[in-house]
Amino acid sequence: MSELQDLTTLVRAATPLLVIETVDEQRVIECFRHVISQALHPLWRWTLTDGLNRLDFAQREGDVAPDATATLDAIRAQGERGIYLMFDFHGLLRYAMSLRQLREIVQRQRSAAHTIVLVGARVELPDELEALALRVPLSLPDLKELAGILRAEAVAWQREQNRKVEVDNDAARTIVRNLLGLSAPDARRIVRKLIYNDGALGPQDLPELMQSKFDLLNRSGLLHYEYATASFADIAGVSRVREWVQRRRAVFLAATPDPALDPPRGVLLLGVQGCGKSLAAKAIAGGFGVPLVRLDFGTLYNKYQGETEKNLREALASTELLSPCVLWIDEIEKGLAGGGDDGGVSRRVLGYLLTWMAERKAKVFVVATANAVHELPAELLRKGRFDEIFFVDLPAATVREQIFAMHLARRQLDPASFELPALAAASDGFSGAEIEQTIVSALYDAAGNGTPPDQPVLLHALRQTRPLSVLMREQVNALRAWAQGRCVAAD
Ligand SMILES: Nc1ncnc2c1ncn2[C@@H]1O[C@H](COP(=O)(O)OP(=O)(O)OP(=O)(O)O)[C@@H](O)[C@H]1O
Ligand SMILES: [Mg+2]
C-alpha cells in the first residue's frame, strides 16, 4: 500500500488535520498502526460510545467523557504530540464551541503539534475547517489482498461446515478481479454470501456478484443495472451495428489490447422513435458479452438539486469499477438540452461528460441514444467524441417482414402461416414498435371476436393505424435529411 508511505510522510510533517472518507474503520486503524511503527507517536481513537482510547503499545482506557468539549479539551491538554483517529466526529462540529476548539488545536494555539484524523463515510466540514484540512483517499484492497480475503472466507466456511468449498479456479480469479473497487468489508461480505449460497465458488456466482457489487457502488441511485441484456437476434435491421460490434469485441475485451488498434469507446444511435434504438443499445451489451448499466439522466436533475455534478461524477466513477460494461445513456438530448435557466448546470454536466469520455481508461463502452438531433449540443456530435454515429431509420420492407416474423413467433404464432410480404407492404412507414403494437391489438381483436388471429385481422389492424411517420412527417423527414451524410446507416 503506497498510501502508507504518504500517511507516514504526512504525520512526520505534523500535518494538523486529515480527512479520510471510508466506512472501513478497521483499515484506517491498521494503516495508522503501520505509520506509528515508523513515526513513533501515541495513537488514539475516539468514538462517541467509548470516548478516547489509546491504541499503541501503551494501551490505556481514556478517562475523559466522550462528549466533544471534554474530548477536545483533553487533546489540547496532552503535552505529547499524538495522532487522533476521530470516527464520525465531524457531526459534532455543528456546535460553535467544538468547531472553535478544533480550529485552535489545528492552528496550534496552546496545543502540541497533534495530527487529527476525521474519519467517516462522508465527512462534510464547515468552510473554515475545510480550508485547513487535507483529504487523503484511502486506497482499496488490491488483487492480492482480495485473493487473501477469498481464501480466508473459504477456510472459515470449511471449518464451520466440515467440508471443502468447491472452487473453480478460473471463476475464483474472475470473482477476485471483479471485487476490485470494493472495500475489504464489502468484498468479504459478498464472498461470504457467494460461498454460503451453495458451498461452491463457480461461474454460476458471477451474476449475483455483479449485482451485489453494483448495489454497493450505486449509492446515488442514478444507475440501473441489467445483467441479462438483449442479443442481436432480437432485433431486425441493424446489421451494420452488429458487424461493427463483432469486429471490435476482441479488442474491447482484451487484457492487453493491440497497440495498433484504438479500443472502441462508444457510439451514438440516432433515429426515428420506436425503431429499436433502446433495443440496439441492449444488443450491443449482449454483443460484447458484458453487463449493461443505464444512466438515468432524469433522476440526475430531479432528485438531487444542487448535487447534480457530484452525483454524475460518482456515477461515472462507479461504471469504471463495473468495467467491462456498456454504459447506456438513453435519450441523451433530454439530459443535456437544458435551457439558459438552469444556472449553467447542464453545460457543466456536458463538459464533465465529454472530459470523462475522452479520458476514461476503463473498459466502459458508451452507447448514447437520441431522437431529437436539434436539441443535441454540437460538441457532442463533433468527430472523435463517438467512434461512430449510427442512424436507425424506419425499417425497409424486408426488415419489416423480419420484424413481423419475430413478433408473431414471440406470441406463439407461426410466421409461415402469414404472407409476410403483404404485411410488409401494408405497413410502409411503420416503426418496429408500431408493428409490434399492431400485432398486439390484432390479437385482442381476434380474441374479442372469437376468430383466429390471421392475415386479414392483421391487415385490418394495420389499416386502422396511422404511424408516427405520417402524423409527424415533417419532423421525421427533417431528421432523415440531417442524418444523410452525417451518420452511418445502421442497416
Ligand atoms: N428493428 C426492430 N426489430 C425488432 N423489434 C423492434 C425493432 N424496432 C422496434 N422493435 C420493437 O419495439 C420496441 C420498442 O423499440 P425501442 O424502445 O427499442 O425503440 P426506440 O428507438 O428506443 O424508441 P424511442 O425513441 O421511443 O425510445 C422494442 O422493444 C421491440 O419490441
Ligand atoms: Mg428508446
Short mmCIF file of C-alpha atoms and ligand atoms in Angstrom, two decimals:
data_model
loop_
_atom_site.label_atom_id
_atom_site.label_comp_id
_atom_site.label_asym_id
_atom_site.label_seq_id
_atom_site.Cartn_x
_atom_site.Cartn_y
_atom_site.Cartn_z
CA MET A 1 0.00 0.00 0.00
CA SER A 2 1.74 3.10 -1.19
CA GLU A 3 -0.60 5.24 0.85
CA LEU A 4 1.24 4.11 3.98
CA GLN A 5 4.28 5.95 2.77
CA ASP A 6 2.17 9.01 2.12
CA LEU A 7 0.49 8.86 5.50
CA THR A 8 3.83 8.41 7.26
CA THR A 9 5.19 11.45 5.48
CA LEU A 10 2.13 13.49 6.38
CA VAL A 11 2.40 12.51 10.03
CA ARG A 12 6.14 13.21 10.10
CA ALA A 13 5.43 16.63 8.62
CA ALA A 14 2.99 17.17 11.52
CA THR A 15 0.04 17.79 9.21
CA PRO A 16 -2.61 19.08 11.60
CA LEU A 17 -5.87 17.87 10.05
CA LEU A 18 -6.53 14.89 7.78
CA VAL A 19 -9.88 13.70 6.45
CA ILE A 20 -10.41 10.10 5.32
CA GLU A 21 -13.74 9.17 3.79
CA THR A 22 -14.39 5.46 4.26
CA VAL A 23 -16.61 3.04 6.14
CA ASP A 24 -13.67 0.72 6.62
CA GLU A 25 -12.57 1.87 10.07
CA GLN A 26 -10.51 -1.24 10.64
CA ARG A 27 -8.42 -0.44 7.62
CA VAL A 28 -7.77 3.06 8.89
CA ILE A 29 -6.58 1.68 12.21
CA GLU A 30 -4.31 -0.85 10.51
CA CYS A 31 -2.80 1.83 8.31
CA PHE A 32 -2.02 4.05 11.28
CA ARG A 33 -0.56 1.17 13.28
CA HIS A 34 1.95 0.88 10.45
CA VAL A 35 2.52 4.60 10.45
CA ILE A 36 3.35 4.75 14.14
CA SER A 37 5.74 1.84 13.84
CA GLN A 38 7.86 4.25 11.83
CA ALA A 39 6.93 7.63 13.20
CA LEU A 40 6.69 6.97 16.90
CA HIS A 41 3.76 8.90 18.26
CA PRO A 42 0.92 7.90 20.54
CA LEU A 43 -2.11 6.72 18.55
CA TRP A 44 -5.57 7.48 19.89
CA ARG A 45 -9.03 6.56 18.74
CA TRP A 46 -12.22 8.41 19.57
CA THR A 47 -15.77 7.10 19.18
CA LEU A 48 -18.96 8.50 20.65
CA THR A 49 -19.52 5.28 22.60
CA ASP A 50 -16.02 4.74 24.00
CA GLY A 51 -14.51 8.20 24.01
CA LEU A 52 -10.74 8.46 23.72
CA ASN A 53 -8.68 5.28 23.87
CA ARG A 54 -5.01 4.85 23.28
CA LEU A 55 -4.25 2.15 20.70
CA ASP A 56 -0.47 1.87 20.58
CA PHE A 57 1.66 -0.27 22.89
CA ALA A 58 0.85 1.94 25.86
CA GLN A 59 -2.79 0.82 25.66
CA ARG A 60 -4.86 2.84 28.00
CA GLU A 61 -8.53 3.45 28.58
CA GLY A 62 -9.45 7.04 28.17
CA ASP A 63 -10.70 8.67 31.31
CA VAL A 64 -12.45 11.54 29.60
CA ALA A 65 -16.17 11.67 28.92
CA PRO A 66 -16.86 11.10 25.22
CA ASP A 67 -18.55 14.44 24.65
CA ALA A 68 -16.96 16.78 22.20
CA THR A 69 -15.94 19.61 24.52
CA ALA A 70 -14.29 17.36 27.08
CA THR A 71 -12.54 15.37 24.37
CA LEU A 72 -11.10 18.37 22.61
CA ASP A 73 -10.03 19.85 25.95
CA ALA A 74 -8.24 16.63 26.77
CA ILE A 75 -6.49 16.54 23.41
CA ARG A 76 -5.30 20.06 23.85
CA ALA A 77 -4.09 19.33 27.35
CA GLN A 78 -1.96 16.44 26.04
CA GLY A 79 1.60 17.75 26.05
CA GLU A 80 2.93 14.89 23.91
CA ARG A 81 2.26 15.16 20.21
CA GLY A 82 -0.21 12.43 19.13
CA ILE A 83 -2.33 11.05 16.31
CA TYR A 84 -6.08 11.12 16.95
CA LEU A 85 -8.38 8.98 14.80
CA MET A 86 -11.81 10.52 15.28
CA PHE A 87 -14.54 8.22 13.97
CA ASP A 88 -17.73 10.07 13.00
CA PHE A 89 -16.69 13.13 14.94
CA HIS A 90 -17.46 15.59 12.16
CA GLY A 91 -21.17 15.57 13.02
CA LEU A 92 -20.37 17.29 16.31
CA LEU A 93 -18.69 20.18 14.58
CA ARG A 94 -22.06 21.81 14.11
CA TYR A 95 -21.58 23.26 17.55
CA ALA A 96 -19.77 26.54 17.62
CA MET A 97 -17.79 25.56 20.70
CA SER A 98 -16.45 22.30 19.24
CA LEU A 99 -15.63 23.94 15.94
CA ARG A 100 -13.68 26.68 17.68
CA GLN A 101 -11.81 24.23 19.91
CA LEU A 102 -10.82 22.07 16.97
CA ARG A 103 -9.66 25.05 14.98
CA GLU A 104 -7.46 26.12 17.85
CA ILE A 105 -5.88 22.69 18.08
CA VAL A 106 -5.35 22.55 14.33
CA GLN A 107 -3.85 26.02 14.33
CA ARG A 108 -1.64 25.04 17.27
CA GLN A 109 -2.93 27.62 19.65
CA ARG A 110 -1.80 26.43 23.09
CA SER A 111 -1.59 22.92 21.67
CA ALA A 112 1.08 20.39 20.73
CA ALA A 113 1.55 19.54 17.05
CA HIS A 114 -1.10 16.80 17.01
CA THR A 115 -2.46 15.19 13.88
CA ILE A 116 -6.26 14.98 13.97
CA VAL A 117 -7.78 12.48 11.54
CA LEU A 118 -11.52 12.80 10.87
CA VAL A 119 -12.92 9.52 9.57
CA GLY A 120 -16.43 8.84 8.23
CA ALA A 121 -18.33 7.64 5.21
CA ARG A 122 -18.90 11.21 4.13
CA VAL A 123 -17.12 13.95 6.02
CA GLU A 124 -18.53 17.36 5.28
CA LEU A 125 -16.82 20.20 7.07
CA PRO A 126 -17.68 23.82 7.70
CA ASP A 127 -15.78 26.03 5.26
CA GLU A 128 -13.40 27.44 7.83
CA LEU A 129 -12.23 23.94 8.69
CA GLU A 130 -12.26 22.57 5.14
CA ALA A 131 -9.66 25.18 4.28
CA LEU A 132 -7.33 23.69 6.90
CA ALA A 133 -7.99 20.03 6.11
CA LEU A 134 -6.12 17.69 3.85
CA ARG A 135 -8.27 14.95 2.35
CA VAL A 136 -6.46 11.69 1.78
CA PRO A 137 -8.01 8.92 -0.28
CA LEU A 138 -7.69 5.51 1.31
CA SER A 139 -6.76 3.06 -1.39
CA LEU A 140 -8.86 -0.06 -1.75
CA PRO A 141 -7.59 -3.61 -1.42
CA ASP A 142 -5.56 -4.86 -4.39
CA LEU A 143 -5.86 -8.24 -6.13
CA LYS A 144 -3.51 -9.93 -3.71
CA GLU A 145 -5.39 -8.74 -0.68
CA LEU A 146 -8.74 -9.67 -2.25
CA ALA A 147 -7.48 -13.15 -3.06
CA GLY A 148 -6.48 -13.39 0.61
CA ILE A 149 -9.99 -12.42 1.66
CA LEU A 150 -11.46 -15.10 -0.60
CA ARG A 151 -9.12 -17.75 0.82
CA ALA A 152 -9.83 -16.73 4.39
CA GLU A 153 -13.59 -16.92 3.85
CA ALA A 154 -13.27 -20.35 2.20
CA VAL A 155 -11.24 -21.60 5.14
CA ALA A 156 -13.72 -20.18 7.63
CA TRP A 157 -16.63 -21.91 5.88
CA GLN A 158 -14.71 -25.17 5.73
CA ARG A 159 -14.02 -25.02 9.43
CA GLU A 160 -17.63 -24.34 10.21
CA GLN A 161 -19.20 -26.87 7.83
CA ASN A 162 -16.52 -29.52 7.94
CA ARG A 163 -16.30 -29.78 4.18
CA LYS A 164 -14.31 -28.09 1.50
CA VAL A 165 -15.61 -25.29 -0.65
CA GLU A 166 -15.74 -26.44 -4.27
CA VAL A 167 -13.65 -23.88 -6.08
CA ASP A 168 -13.50 -23.44 -9.82
CA ASN A 169 -10.14 -21.72 -10.20
CA ASP A 170 -10.99 -19.72 -13.29
CA ALA A 171 -14.19 -18.44 -11.75
CA ALA A 172 -12.39 -17.64 -8.49
CA ARG A 173 -9.92 -15.48 -10.39
CA THR A 174 -12.77 -13.70 -12.16
CA ILE A 175 -14.50 -13.18 -8.84
CA VAL A 176 -11.38 -11.67 -7.30
CA ARG A 177 -10.89 -9.40 -10.29
CA ASN A 178 -14.47 -8.23 -10.01
CA LEU A 179 -14.08 -7.37 -6.35
CA LEU A 180 -11.61 -4.65 -7.26
CA GLY A 181 -13.02 -1.30 -6.32
CA LEU A 182 -14.73 -2.54 -3.16
CA SER A 183 -13.62 -2.02 0.40
CA ALA A 184 -12.37 -5.03 2.35
CA PRO A 185 -15.55 -5.42 4.46
CA ASP A 186 -17.77 -5.19 1.37
CA ALA A 187 -15.64 -7.70 -0.53
CA ARG A 188 -15.70 -10.05 2.45
CA ARG A 189 -19.45 -9.80 2.80
CA ILE A 190 -20.01 -10.61 -0.86
CA VAL A 191 -17.62 -13.55 -0.95
CA ARG A 192 -19.17 -14.98 2.19
CA LYS A 193 -22.62 -14.79 0.63
CA LEU A 194 -21.44 -16.48 -2.56
CA ILE A 195 -19.90 -19.32 -0.58
CA TYR A 196 -22.86 -19.76 1.75
CA ASN A 197 -25.29 -19.96 -1.18
CA ASP A 198 -24.07 -23.39 -2.24
CA GLY A 199 -20.70 -24.19 -0.71
CA ALA A 200 -19.04 -23.50 -4.03
CA LEU A 201 -17.39 -20.72 -6.00
CA GLY A 202 -18.02 -21.06 -9.70
CA PRO A 203 -19.24 -19.33 -12.82
CA GLN A 204 -22.81 -19.53 -11.52
CA ASP A 205 -21.86 -16.92 -8.91
CA LEU A 206 -20.93 -14.21 -11.38
CA PRO A 207 -24.37 -12.67 -11.98
CA GLU A 208 -25.02 -12.36 -8.25
CA LEU A 209 -21.54 -10.98 -7.70
CA MET A 210 -22.04 -8.29 -10.32
CA GLN A 211 -25.45 -7.43 -8.93
CA SER A 212 -24.15 -7.12 -5.34
CA LYS A 213 -21.22 -5.06 -6.48
CA PHE A 214 -23.50 -2.83 -8.46
CA ASP A 215 -25.80 -2.31 -5.46
CA LEU A 216 -22.83 -1.24 -3.37
CA LEU A 217 -21.47 1.13 -5.96
CA ASN A 218 -24.74 2.73 -6.97
CA ARG A 219 -25.14 4.91 -3.89
CA SER A 220 -26.51 7.82 -5.85
CA GLY A 221 -29.24 5.63 -7.40
CA LEU A 222 -28.55 7.08 -10.83
CA LEU A 223 -27.54 3.81 -12.44
CA HIS A 224 -29.68 0.84 -13.40
CA TYR A 225 -28.07 -2.49 -13.89
CA GLU A 226 -29.08 -5.23 -16.30
CA TYR A 227 -27.08 -8.42 -16.33
CA ALA A 228 -29.45 -10.03 -18.83
CA THR A 229 -29.16 -7.93 -21.97
CA ALA A 230 -30.65 -8.45 -25.43
CA SER A 231 -29.00 -10.17 -28.36
CA PHE A 232 -28.76 -9.02 -31.96
CA ALA A 233 -31.07 -11.93 -32.77
CA ASP A 234 -33.87 -9.98 -31.05
CA ILE A 235 -33.66 -7.03 -33.39
CA ALA A 236 -34.10 -6.74 -37.12
CA GLY A 237 -32.36 -4.25 -39.33
CA VAL A 238 -29.21 -3.13 -37.57
CA SER A 239 -26.75 -5.29 -39.47
CA ARG A 240 -24.03 -2.63 -39.63
CA VAL A 241 -24.13 -2.07 -35.89
CA ARG A 242 -23.93 -5.81 -35.34
CA GLU A 243 -20.91 -6.20 -37.61
CA TRP A 244 -19.25 -3.16 -36.07
CA VAL A 245 -19.57 -4.68 -32.59
CA GLN A 246 -18.47 -8.15 -33.68
CA ARG A 247 -15.36 -6.74 -35.30
CA ARG A 248 -14.37 -4.88 -32.14
CA ARG A 249 -15.35 -7.36 -29.48
CA ALA A 250 -11.95 -8.99 -29.07
CA VAL A 251 -10.11 -5.68 -28.81
CA PHE A 252 -12.63 -4.30 -26.35
CA LEU A 253 -12.25 -7.29 -24.04
CA ALA A 254 -8.52 -7.94 -24.49
CA ALA A 255 -6.42 -7.73 -21.35
CA THR A 256 -3.60 -6.20 -23.35
CA PRO A 257 -5.11 -4.64 -26.45
CA ASP A 258 -3.28 -4.44 -29.76
CA PRO A 259 -1.49 -1.07 -29.64
CA ALA A 260 -2.23 -0.55 -33.32
CA LEU A 261 -5.99 -0.59 -32.70
CA ASP A 262 -7.68 2.11 -30.67
CA PRO A 263 -10.01 0.46 -28.18
CA PRO A 264 -13.70 1.07 -29.00
CA ARG A 265 -15.14 3.82 -26.82
CA GLY A 266 -18.71 4.46 -27.83
CA VAL A 267 -21.42 5.08 -30.38
CA LEU A 268 -24.36 7.42 -30.70
CA LEU A 269 -27.57 5.87 -32.01
CA LEU A 270 -29.74 8.46 -33.55
CA GLY A 271 -33.09 7.72 -35.07
CA VAL A 272 -36.78 7.73 -35.52
CA GLN A 273 -38.84 6.88 -32.45
CA GLY A 274 -39.71 3.25 -31.92
CA CYS A 275 -37.25 1.89 -34.47
CA GLY A 276 -35.20 -0.03 -31.96
CA LYS A 277 -32.54 2.30 -30.57
CA SER A 278 -33.06 1.19 -26.99
CA LEU A 279 -33.17 -2.43 -28.07
CA ALA A 280 -29.96 -1.93 -30.08
CA ALA A 281 -28.22 -0.47 -27.01
CA LYS A 282 -29.05 -3.65 -25.10
CA ALA A 283 -27.96 -5.79 -28.02
CA ILE A 284 -24.59 -4.02 -28.09
CA ALA A 285 -24.01 -5.03 -24.48
CA GLY A 286 -25.10 -8.55 -25.41
CA GLY A 287 -22.80 -8.48 -28.43
CA PHE A 288 -19.83 -7.53 -26.28
CA GLY A 289 -20.95 -10.04 -23.66
CA VAL A 290 -20.80 -7.52 -20.83
CA PRO A 291 -23.39 -6.11 -18.43
CA LEU A 292 -25.41 -3.05 -19.29
CA VAL A 293 -25.57 -0.09 -16.96
CA ARG A 294 -28.08 2.62 -17.73
CA LEU A 295 -27.53 6.17 -16.57
CA ASP A 296 -30.76 7.87 -15.63
CA PHE A 297 -30.39 11.50 -16.60
CA GLY A 298 -33.91 12.34 -15.45
CA THR A 299 -33.07 11.38 -11.87
CA LEU A 300 -29.79 13.22 -12.08
CA TYR A 301 -31.58 16.53 -12.37
CA ASN A 302 -34.73 15.94 -10.39
CA LYS A 303 -33.69 14.15 -7.29
CA TYR A 304 -30.63 15.95 -6.12
CA GLN A 305 -30.88 19.62 -6.76
CA GLY A 306 -27.53 21.24 -6.25
CA GLU A 307 -25.68 17.94 -6.22
CA THR A 308 -26.04 17.16 -9.88
CA GLU A 309 -22.40 17.28 -10.84
CA LYS A 310 -21.15 15.45 -7.80
CA ASN A 311 -23.61 12.64 -8.43
CA LEU A 312 -22.68 12.40 -12.07
CA ARG A 313 -19.03 12.17 -11.11
CA GLU A 314 -19.72 9.39 -8.64
CA ALA A 315 -21.94 7.51 -11.05
CA LEU A 316 -19.37 7.61 -13.84
CA ALA A 317 -16.62 6.55 -11.45
CA SER A 318 -18.81 3.61 -10.42
CA THR A 319 -19.20 2.47 -14.02
CA GLU A 320 -15.42 2.26 -14.27
CA LEU A 321 -15.39 -0.08 -11.30
CA LEU A 322 -18.02 -2.22 -13.03
CA SER A 323 -15.98 -2.48 -16.22
CA PRO A 324 -16.03 -4.12 -18.63
CA CYS A 325 -19.54 -2.85 -19.21
CA VAL A 326 -21.70 -0.85 -21.57
CA LEU A 327 -22.89 2.48 -20.20
CA TRP A 328 -26.17 3.35 -21.84
CA ILE A 329 -27.28 6.96 -21.80
CA ASP A 330 -30.84 6.84 -23.10
CA GLU A 331 -32.37 9.96 -24.63
CA ILE A 332 -29.20 11.91 -24.05
CA GLU A 333 -30.71 15.08 -25.51
CA LYS A 334 -33.12 15.29 -22.57
CA GLY A 335 -30.23 15.38 -20.13
CA LEU A 336 -28.13 17.87 -21.96
CA ALA A 337 -30.56 20.25 -23.59
CA GLY A 338 -31.19 22.47 -20.53
CA GLY A 339 -32.17 25.99 -21.47
CA GLY A 340 -30.47 29.08 -20.12
CA ASP A 341 -32.46 28.85 -16.90
CA ASP A 342 -30.68 26.07 -15.06
CA GLY A 343 -27.76 28.13 -13.81
CA GLY A 344 -25.38 26.52 -16.29
CA VAL A 345 -25.75 23.08 -14.73
CA SER A 346 -26.42 21.27 -17.99
CA ARG A 347 -23.41 22.96 -19.61
CA ARG A 348 -21.20 21.78 -16.79
CA VAL A 349 -22.71 18.31 -16.96
CA LEU A 350 -21.95 18.19 -20.68
CA GLY A 351 -18.41 19.42 -20.07
CA TYR A 352 -17.79 16.81 -17.44
CA LEU A 353 -19.28 14.04 -19.56
CA LEU A 354 -17.12 14.96 -22.55
CA THR A 355 -13.96 15.11 -20.48
CA TRP A 356 -14.75 11.79 -18.90
CA MET A 357 -15.48 10.22 -22.28
CA ALA A 358 -12.17 11.44 -23.62
CA GLU A 359 -10.07 10.44 -20.63
CA ARG A 360 -11.56 7.31 -19.13
CA LYS A 361 -9.18 4.39 -19.16
CA ALA A 362 -11.51 1.62 -18.06
CA LYS A 363 -13.40 -0.60 -20.48
CA VAL A 364 -16.66 1.29 -20.38
CA PHE A 365 -18.30 1.45 -23.79
CA VAL A 366 -20.78 4.32 -24.06
CA VAL A 367 -23.97 3.92 -26.05
CA ALA A 368 -25.98 7.12 -26.23
CA THR A 369 -29.39 7.21 -27.88
CA ALA A 370 -31.30 10.24 -29.15
CA ASN A 371 -34.29 11.13 -31.36
CA ALA A 372 -34.12 14.89 -31.40
CA VAL A 373 -30.95 15.97 -33.07
CA HIS A 374 -31.52 19.72 -32.97
CA GLU A 375 -31.54 19.51 -29.18
CA LEU A 376 -28.13 17.88 -29.11
CA PRO A 377 -25.21 20.14 -28.29
CA ALA A 378 -22.84 20.46 -31.24
CA GLU A 379 -19.83 19.47 -29.09
CA LEU A 380 -21.29 16.02 -28.66
CA LEU A 381 -21.56 15.43 -32.40
CA ARG A 382 -18.08 16.60 -33.23
CA LYS A 383 -15.83 13.99 -34.81
CA GLY A 384 -13.89 11.98 -32.30
CA ARG A 385 -16.42 12.09 -29.47
CA PHE A 386 -18.05 8.86 -30.54
CA ASP A 387 -16.41 6.24 -32.70
CA GLU A 388 -19.47 6.28 -34.91
CA ILE A 389 -22.89 7.91 -35.17
CA PHE A 390 -25.43 5.41 -36.45
CA PHE A 391 -28.79 6.39 -37.87
CA VAL A 392 -31.58 3.95 -37.10
CA ASP A 393 -34.16 4.66 -39.77
CA LEU A 394 -37.70 3.42 -40.31
CA PRO A 395 -37.43 -0.22 -41.32
CA ALA A 396 -37.36 -1.08 -45.01
CA ALA A 397 -39.86 -3.64 -46.37
CA THR A 398 -37.57 -6.64 -45.93
CA VAL A 399 -36.78 -5.57 -42.38
CA ARG A 400 -40.48 -5.14 -41.65
CA GLU A 401 -41.01 -8.74 -42.75
CA GLN A 402 -38.42 -9.86 -40.22
CA ILE A 403 -40.00 -7.74 -37.51
CA PHE A 404 -43.39 -9.30 -38.20
CA ALA A 405 -41.85 -12.76 -38.14
CA MET A 406 -40.08 -12.07 -34.86
CA HIS A 407 -43.04 -10.65 -33.02
CA LEU A 408 -45.52 -13.21 -34.36
CA ALA A 409 -43.22 -16.01 -33.24
CA ARG A 410 -42.81 -14.37 -29.85
CA ARG A 411 -46.59 -14.66 -29.44
CA GLN A 412 -46.72 -18.33 -30.36
CA LEU A 413 -47.93 -17.70 -33.93
CA ASP A 414 -46.25 -19.41 -36.85
CA PRO A 415 -44.85 -16.76 -39.24
CA ALA A 416 -45.01 -19.32 -42.07
CA SER A 417 -48.81 -19.18 -41.95
CA PHE A 418 -48.77 -15.45 -42.79
CA GLU A 419 -47.99 -13.76 -46.04
CA LEU A 420 -45.16 -11.57 -44.79
CA PRO A 421 -44.52 -9.52 -47.95
CA ALA A 422 -48.16 -8.37 -47.95
CA LEU A 423 -47.91 -7.38 -44.27
CA ALA A 424 -44.69 -5.50 -45.01
CA ALA A 425 -46.33 -3.70 -47.93
CA ALA A 426 -49.28 -2.69 -45.75
CA SER A 427 -47.01 -1.31 -43.04
CA ASP A 428 -44.98 1.16 -45.07
CA GLY A 429 -43.83 3.97 -42.76
CA PHE A 430 -44.36 1.91 -39.58
CA SER A 431 -41.69 1.70 -36.92
CA GLY A 432 -40.82 -1.61 -35.27
CA ALA A 433 -42.67 -0.53 -32.16
CA GLU A 434 -45.77 0.28 -34.21
CA ILE A 435 -45.65 -3.10 -35.93
CA GLU A 436 -45.42 -4.76 -32.55
CA GLN A 437 -48.33 -2.71 -31.21
CA THR A 438 -50.43 -3.55 -34.26
CA ILE A 439 -49.86 -7.27 -33.71
CA VAL A 440 -50.87 -6.85 -30.08
CA SER A 441 -54.09 -5.07 -30.94
CA ALA A 442 -54.90 -7.55 -33.75
CA LEU A 443 -54.62 -10.35 -31.20
CA TYR A 444 -57.06 -8.54 -28.94
CA ASP A 445 -59.45 -8.00 -31.84
CA ALA A 446 -59.31 -11.68 -32.75
CA ALA A 447 -59.79 -12.82 -29.17
CA GLY A 448 -62.72 -10.41 -28.76
CA ASN A 449 -64.42 -11.63 -31.93
CA GLY A 450 -63.63 -15.26 -31.27
CA THR A 451 -61.84 -15.53 -34.62
CA PRO A 452 -58.32 -16.83 -35.28
CA PRO A 453 -55.56 -14.19 -35.40
CA ASP A 454 -54.87 -14.49 -39.12
CA GLN A 455 -53.72 -12.39 -42.05
CA PRO A 456 -56.99 -10.44 -42.57
CA VAL A 457 -57.15 -9.48 -38.89
CA LEU A 458 -53.60 -8.15 -39.07
CA LEU A 459 -54.21 -6.26 -42.29
CA HIS A 460 -57.32 -4.73 -40.78
CA ALA A 461 -55.37 -3.60 -37.71
CA LEU A 462 -52.65 -2.12 -39.92
CA ARG A 463 -55.23 -0.07 -41.81
CA GLN A 464 -56.56 1.29 -38.52
CA THR A 465 -53.15 2.63 -37.50
CA ARG A 466 -51.69 5.93 -38.56
CA PRO A 467 -47.96 5.70 -37.96
CA LEU A 468 -45.92 8.48 -36.43
CA SER A 469 -44.04 8.94 -39.68
CA VAL A 470 -47.31 10.11 -41.22
CA LEU A 471 -48.52 12.12 -38.24
CA MET A 472 -45.15 13.83 -37.88
CA ARG A 473 -43.96 13.70 -41.44
CA GLU A 474 -42.03 16.98 -41.32
CA GLN A 475 -40.03 16.07 -38.20
CA VAL A 476 -39.19 12.61 -39.44
CA ASN A 477 -38.15 13.92 -42.84
CA ALA A 478 -36.02 16.65 -41.28
CA LEU A 479 -34.27 14.07 -39.12
CA ARG A 480 -33.60 11.83 -42.09
CA ALA A 481 -32.29 14.73 -44.11
CA TRP A 482 -29.99 15.75 -41.30
CA ALA A 483 -28.66 12.22 -40.93
CA GLN A 484 -27.80 11.97 -44.63
CA GLY A 485 -24.06 12.25 -44.96
CA ARG A 486 -23.55 12.86 -41.23
CA CYS A 487 -24.32 9.39 -39.92
CA VAL A 488 -23.72 5.81 -40.90
CA ALA A 489 -26.91 3.89 -41.67
CA ALA A 490 -27.45 1.24 -39.00
CA ASP A 491 -28.58 -1.27 -41.63
N1 LIG B 1 -35.89 -3.29 -35.52
C1 LIG B 1 -36.66 -3.91 -34.64
N2 LIG B 1 -36.65 -5.24 -34.55
C2 LIG B 1 -37.44 -5.88 -33.65
N3 LIG B 1 -38.23 -5.24 -32.78
C3 LIG B 1 -38.28 -3.91 -32.81
C4 LIG B 1 -37.49 -3.17 -33.74
N4 LIG B 1 -37.73 -1.86 -33.54
C5 LIG B 1 -38.60 -1.78 -32.53
N5 LIG B 1 -38.95 -3.01 -32.09
C6 LIG B 1 -39.90 -3.32 -31.00
O1 LIG B 1 -40.37 -2.10 -30.48
C7 LIG B 1 -39.99 -1.96 -29.11
C8 LIG B 1 -39.61 -0.53 -28.83
O2 LIG B 1 -38.41 -0.20 -29.51
P1 LIG B 1 -37.29 0.67 -28.82
O3 LIG B 1 -37.73 1.09 -27.48
O4 LIG B 1 -36.01 -0.04 -28.90
O5 LIG B 1 -37.30 1.90 -29.80
P2 LIG B 1 -36.56 3.29 -29.61
O6 LIG B 1 -35.97 3.61 -30.93
O7 LIG B 1 -35.67 3.25 -28.45
O8 LIG B 1 -37.78 4.24 -29.34
P3 LIG B 1 -37.83 5.65 -28.53
O9 LIG B 1 -37.25 6.65 -29.44
O10 LIG B 1 -39.30 5.84 -28.34
O11 LIG B 1 -37.06 5.45 -27.30
C9 LIG B 1 -38.85 -2.91 -28.92
O12 LIG B 1 -38.77 -3.35 -27.60
C10 LIG B 1 -39.20 -4.03 -29.89
O13 LIG B 1 -40.08 -4.94 -29.29
MG MG B 2 -35.66 4.28 -26.63
#
